Amino acid sequence: FFFSSRRRHTRCREVSWARRCVQETAYAQTSILNSLLVLPQNRRCADCKSVGPLWASTSFGTFICIRCSGFHRKLGTHITKVRSVNLDKWSQELLDLYKNLNNELVNKYWEFKLGYKFKHPTEQSPPEIVWQFIQNKYVNKSYALPNALDPVTKYKQDLNPARKSECIQPPKEC
């Protein structure tokens, strides 16, 4: 199979354009995520409060540290999905979710029952303590706001008013 030089040149331009688009998209994604990470509400891991989280639990809408990301992965993908801020590709839908949520807001739901005197696990806490806290927080929902939707579900429901109205439709009168 033989390509003329003109076809080869056109193909090279197409590949170059596609590569440039991917690079620009990745740069835009990184810029968005980095702008979210510098917000005071996101500067610390949602679970252990360590500085500079570079991972995210996309199921819960939180930024987490690498150590806590391991515990989230251990929970299983049926409970939480973990992504790297720098290494993974994020959909526009996921970026929009994170633009509308932050660790502080999400923790108001997941840590509702914790008093201000509660001592969170830290970077120095033994792994068993952090693991137990994360299980209690997300799996057992021990600290969550009762009778309320979690922030990610609420955000998705608010995006789709049709589904919301189906759920709360009053009974039809005869």
mmCIF file of N, CA and C in Angstrom, residues 75-140:
data_model
loop_
_atom_site.group_PDB
_atom_site.id
_atom_site.type_symbol
_atom_site.label_atom_id
_atom_site.label_comp_id
_atom_site.label_asym_id
_atom_site.label_seq_id
_atom_site.Cartn_x
_atom_site.Cartn_y
_atom_site.Cartn_z
ATOM 1 N N LEU A 75 -11.959 -0.455 49.810
ATOM 2 C CA LEU A 75 -13.415 -0.564 49.990
ATOM 3 C C LEU A 75 -14.072 -1.266 48.810
ATOM 4 N N GLY A 76 -13.474 -1.134 47.633
ATOM 5 C CA GLY A 76 -14.013 -1.751 46.425
ATOM 6 C C GLY A 76 -14.707 -0.746 45.531
ATOM 7 N N THR A 77 -14.727 -1.037 44.244
ATOM 8 C CA THR A 77 -15.305 -0.102 43.277
ATOM 9 C C THR A 77 -16.824 -0.052 43.351
ATOM 10 N N HIS A 78 -17.442 -1.004 44.025
ATOM 11 C CA HIS A 78 -18.895 -0.938 44.208
ATOM 12 C C HIS A 78 -19.261 0.126 45.245
ATOM 13 N N ILE A 79 -18.271 0.598 46.015
ATOM 14 C CA ILE A 79 -18.505 1.643 47.010
ATOM 15 C C ILE A 79 -17.888 2.964 46.576
ATOM 16 N N THR A 80 -16.650 2.930 46.123
ATOM 17 C CA THR A 80 -15.981 4.168 45.730
ATOM 18 C C THR A 80 -15.023 3.920 44.568
ATOM 19 N N LYS A 81 -14.897 4.927 43.751
ATOM 20 C CA LYS A 81 -13.924 4.895 42.650
ATOM 21 C C LYS A 81 -12.923 6.005 42.903
ATOM 22 N N VAL A 82 -11.652 5.688 42.685
ATOM 23 C CA VAL A 82 -10.567 6.621 42.989
ATOM 24 C C VAL A 82 -9.864 7.020 41.693
ATOM 25 N N ARG A 83 -9.546 8.304 41.595
ATOM 26 C CA ARG A 83 -8.798 8.816 40.438
ATOM 27 C C ARG A 83 -7.681 9.727 40.905
ATOM 28 N N SER A 84 -6.635 9.756 40.115
ATOM 29 C CA SER A 84 -5.537 10.679 40.355
ATOM 30 C C SER A 84 -5.887 12.027 39.733
ATOM 31 N N VAL A 85 -5.518 13.084 40.420
ATOM 32 C CA VAL A 85 -5.740 14.428 39.893
ATOM 33 C C VAL A 85 -4.843 14.662 38.682
ATOM 34 N N ASN A 86 -3.631 14.119 38.715
ATOM 35 C CA ASN A 86 -2.645 14.385 37.670
ATOM 36 C C ASN A 86 -2.538 13.297 36.603
ATOM 37 N N LEU A 87 -2.820 12.056 36.947
ATOM 38 C CA LEU A 87 -2.533 10.953 36.037
ATOM 39 C C LEU A 87 -3.718 10.458 35.226
ATOM 40 N N ASP A 88 -4.914 10.624 35.753
ATOM 41 C CA ASP A 88 -6.096 10.077 35.084
ATOM 42 C C ASP A 88 -6.831 11.135 34.269
ATOM 43 N N LYS A 89 -7.567 10.652 33.269
ATOM 44 C CA LYS A 89 -8.400 11.533 32.458
ATOM 45 C C LYS A 89 -9.757 11.660 33.158
ATOM 46 N N TRP A 90 -10.272 12.872 33.224
ATOM 47 C CA TRP A 90 -11.548 13.151 33.871
ATOM 48 C C TRP A 90 -12.550 13.607 32.820
ATOM 49 N N SER A 91 -13.776 13.134 32.914
ATOM 50 C CA SER A 91 -14.830 13.579 32.005
ATOM 51 C C SER A 91 -15.270 14.996 32.398
ATOM 52 N N GLN A 92 -15.895 15.678 31.471
ATOM 53 C CA GLN A 92 -16.413 17.021 31.761
ATOM 54 C C GLN A 92 -17.469 16.952 32.858
ATOM 55 N N GLU A 93 -18.273 15.900 32.845
ATOM 56 C CA GLU A 93 -19.309 15.709 33.870
ATOM 57 C C GLU A 93 -18.685 15.618 35.267
ATOM 58 N N LEU A 94 -17.591 14.897 35.360
ATOM 59 C CA LEU A 94 -16.903 14.750 36.645
ATOM 60 C C LEU A 94 -16.258 16.066 37.084
ATOM 61 N N LEU A 95 -15.666 16.788 36.150
ATOM 62 C CA LEU A 95 -15.102 18.104 36.465
ATOM 63 C C LEU A 95 -16.191 19.052 36.962
ATOM 64 N N ASP A 96 -17.353 19.012 36.315
ATOM 65 C CA ASP A 96 -18.474 19.864 36.745
ATOM 66 C C ASP A 96 -18.925 19.509 38.157
ATOM 67 N N LEU A 97 -18.950 18.218 38.462
ATOM 68 C CA LEU A 97 -19.315 17.778 39.810
ATOM 69 C C LEU A 97 -18.370 18.398 40.835
ATOM 70 N N TYR A 98 -17.077 18.307 40.584
ATOM 71 C CA TYR A 98 -16.088 18.825 41.527
ATOM 72 C C TYR A 98 -16.082 20.353 41.590
ATOM 73 N N LYS A 99 -16.506 21.008 40.524
ATOM 74 C CA LYS A 99 -16.636 22.467 40.567
ATOM 75 C C LYS A 99 -17.763 22.888 41.515
ATOM 76 N N ASN A 100 -18.728 22.010 41.713
ATOM 77 C CA ASN A 100 -19.894 22.320 42.533
ATOM 78 C C ASN A 100 -19.830 21.759 43.952
ATOM 79 N N LEU A 101 -18.855 20.917 44.224
ATOM 80 C CA LEU A 101 -18.685 20.348 45.558
ATOM 81 C C LEU A 101 -17.286 20.665 46.069
ATOM 82 N N ASN A 102 -17.084 20.493 47.357
ATOM 83 C CA ASN A 102 -15.746 20.602 47.933
ATOM 84 C C ASN A 102 -15.709 19.752 49.191
ATOM 85 N N ASN A 103 -14.520 19.487 49.708
ATOM 86 C CA ASN A 103 -14.377 18.610 50.864
ATOM 87 C C ASN A 103 -15.187 19.095 52.065
ATOM 88 N N GLU A 104 -15.171 20.382 52.295
ATOM 89 C CA GLU A 104 -15.887 20.929 53.449
ATOM 90 C C GLU A 104 -17.397 20.679 53.324
ATOM 91 N N LEU A 105 -17.945 20.953 52.176
ATOM 92 C CA LEU A 105 -19.368 20.752 51.932
ATOM 93 C C LEU A 105 -19.746 19.271 52.046
ATOM 94 N N VAL A 106 -18.974 18.423 51.414
ATOM 95 C CA VAL A 106 -19.256 16.987 51.427
ATOM 96 C C VAL A 106 -19.153 16.429 52.848
ATOM 97 N N ASN A 107 -18.154 16.893 53.603
ATOM 98 C CA ASN A 107 -17.994 16.403 54.978
ATOM 99 C C ASN A 107 -19.104 16.883 55.909
ATOM 100 N N LYS A 108 -19.789 17.955 55.550
ATOM 101 C CA LYS A 108 -20.946 18.373 56.354
ATOM 102 C C LYS A 108 -22.017 17.287 56.342
ATOM 103 N N TYR A 109 -22.064 16.532 55.277
ATOM 104 C CA TYR A 109 -22.991 15.397 55.213
ATOM 105 C C TYR A 109 -22.386 14.159 55.883
ATOM 106 N N TRP A 110 -21.193 13.732 55.414
ATOM 107 C CA TRP A 110 -20.602 12.480 55.874
ATOM 108 C C TRP A 110 -20.136 12.511 57.326
ATOM 109 N N GLU A 111 -19.849 13.699 57.856
ATOM 110 C CA GLU A 111 -19.353 13.806 59.239
ATOM 111 C C GLU A 111 -20.323 14.609 60.123
ATOM 112 N N PHE A 112 -21.584 14.609 59.761
ATOM 113 C CA PHE A 112 -22.596 15.401 60.460
ATOM 114 C C PHE A 112 -22.658 15.090 61.958
ATOM 115 N N LYS A 113 -22.568 13.825 62.330
ATOM 116 C CA LYS A 113 -22.721 13.424 63.733
ATOM 117 C C LYS A 113 -21.447 13.568 64.561
ATOM 118 N N LEU A 114 -20.357 13.958 63.923
ATOM 119 C CA LEU A 114 -19.105 14.130 64.667
ATOM 120 C C LEU A 114 -19.101 15.494 65.349
ATOM 121 N N GLY A 115 -18.793 15.502 66.595
ATOM 122 C CA GLY A 115 -18.720 16.772 67.313
ATOM 123 C C GLY A 115 -17.441 17.520 66.976
ATOM 124 N N TYR A 116 -17.395 18.767 67.343
ATOM 125 C CA TYR A 116 -16.202 19.575 67.051
ATOM 126 C C TYR A 116 -14.997 19.078 67.842
ATOM 127 N N LYS A 117 -15.230 18.303 68.893
ATOM 128 C CA LYS A 117 -14.127 17.771 69.693
ATOM 129 C C LYS A 117 -13.591 16.450 69.139
ATOM 130 N N PHE A 118 -14.252 15.902 68.114
ATOM 131 C CA PHE A 118 -13.815 14.635 67.540
ATOM 132 C C PHE A 118 -12.416 14.782 66.963
ATOM 133 N N LYS A 119 -11.563 13.828 67.254
ATOM 134 C CA LYS A 119 -10.193 13.858 66.748
ATOM 135 C C LYS A 119 -10.099 12.967 65.507
ATOM 136 N N HIS A 120 -9.959 13.609 64.349
ATOM 137 C CA HIS A 120 -9.820 12.867 63.092
ATOM 138 C C HIS A 120 -8.520 12.084 63.073
ATOM 139 N N PRO A 121 -8.498 10.990 62.313
ATOM 140 C CA PRO A 121 -7.205 10.342 62.084
ATOM 141 C C PRO A 121 -6.293 11.314 61.338
ATOM 142 N N THR A 122 -5.007 11.166 61.530
ATOM 143 C CA THR A 122 -4.030 12.041 60.886
ATOM 144 C C THR A 122 -3.055 11.207 60.063
ATOM 145 N N GLU A 123 -2.099 11.901 59.464
ATOM 146 C CA GLU A 123 -1.047 11.209 58.712
ATOM 147 C C GLU A 123 -0.277 10.236 59.599
ATOM 148 N N GLN A 124 -0.169 10.574 60.879
ATOM 149 C CA GLN A 124 0.588 9.744 61.813
ATOM 150 C C GLN A 124 -0.245 8.627 62.447
ATOM 151 N N SER A 125 -1.559 8.635 62.228
ATOM 152 C CA SER A 125 -2.417 7.609 62.823
ATOM 153 C C SER A 125 -2.078 6.237 62.254
ATOM 154 N N PRO A 126 -2.173 5.206 63.089
ATOM 155 C CA PRO A 126 -1.938 3.845 62.581
ATOM 156 C C PRO A 126 -2.933 3.511 61.463
ATOM 157 N N PRO A 127 -2.528 2.709 60.507
ATOM 158 C CA PRO A 127 -3.406 2.372 59.377
ATOM 159 C C PRO A 127 -4.757 1.796 59.815
ATOM 160 N N GLU A 128 -4.753 1.012 60.878
ATOM 161 C CA GLU A 128 -6.007 0.401 61.344
ATOM 162 C C GLU A 128 -7.023 1.463 61.759
ATOM 163 N N ILE A 129 -6.540 2.537 62.373
ATOM 164 C CA ILE A 129 -7.426 3.620 62.825
ATOM 165 C C ILE A 129 -8.035 4.343 61.617
ATOM 166 N N VAL A 130 -7.203 4.642 60.622
ATOM 167 C CA VAL A 130 -7.682 5.329 59.418
ATOM 168 C C VAL A 130 -8.675 4.433 58.673
ATOM 169 N N TRP A 131 -8.332 3.162 58.526
ATOM 170 C CA TRP A 131 -9.194 2.204 57.830
ATOM 171 C C TRP A 131 -10.557 2.101 58.529
ATOM 172 N N GLN A 132 -10.547 2.005 59.839
ATOM 173 C CA GLN A 132 -11.789 1.904 60.605
ATOM 174 C C GLN A 132 -12.642 3.172 60.438
ATOM 175 N N PHE A 133 -11.978 4.338 60.483
ATOM 176 C CA PHE A 133 -12.688 5.606 60.313
ATOM 177 C C PHE A 133 -13.348 5.676 58.932
ATOM 178 N N ILE A 134 -12.611 5.325 57.892
ATOM 179 C CA ILE A 134 -13.132 5.393 56.526
ATOM 180 C C ILE A 134 -14.288 4.409 56.343
ATOM 181 N N GLN A 135 -14.169 3.212 56.899
ATOM 182 C CA GLN A 135 -15.271 2.240 56.824
ATOM 183 C C GLN A 135 -16.514 2.772 57.543
ATOM 184 N N ASN A 136 -16.311 3.302 58.746
ATOM 185 C CA ASN A 136 -17.446 3.841 59.498
ATOM 186 C C ASN A 136 -18.077 5.033 58.786
ATOM 187 N N LYS A 137 -17.241 5.837 58.177
ATOM 188 C CA LYS A 137 -17.728 7.054 57.520
ATOM 189 C C LYS A 137 -18.539 6.735 56.268
ATOM 190 N N TYR A 138 -18.010 5.906 55.379
ATOM 191 C CA TYR A 138 -18.632 5.708 54.082
ATOM 192 C C TYR A 138 -19.458 4.428 53.946
ATOM 193 N N VAL A 139 -19.031 3.341 54.554
ATOM 194 C CA VAL A 139 -19.751 2.077 54.406
ATOM 195 C C VAL A 139 -20.884 1.985 55.421
ATOM 196 N N ASN A 140 -20.548 2.189 56.687
ATOM 197 C CA ASN A 140 -21.551 2.084 57.752
ATOM 198 C C ASN A 140 -22.393 3.354 57.893
#
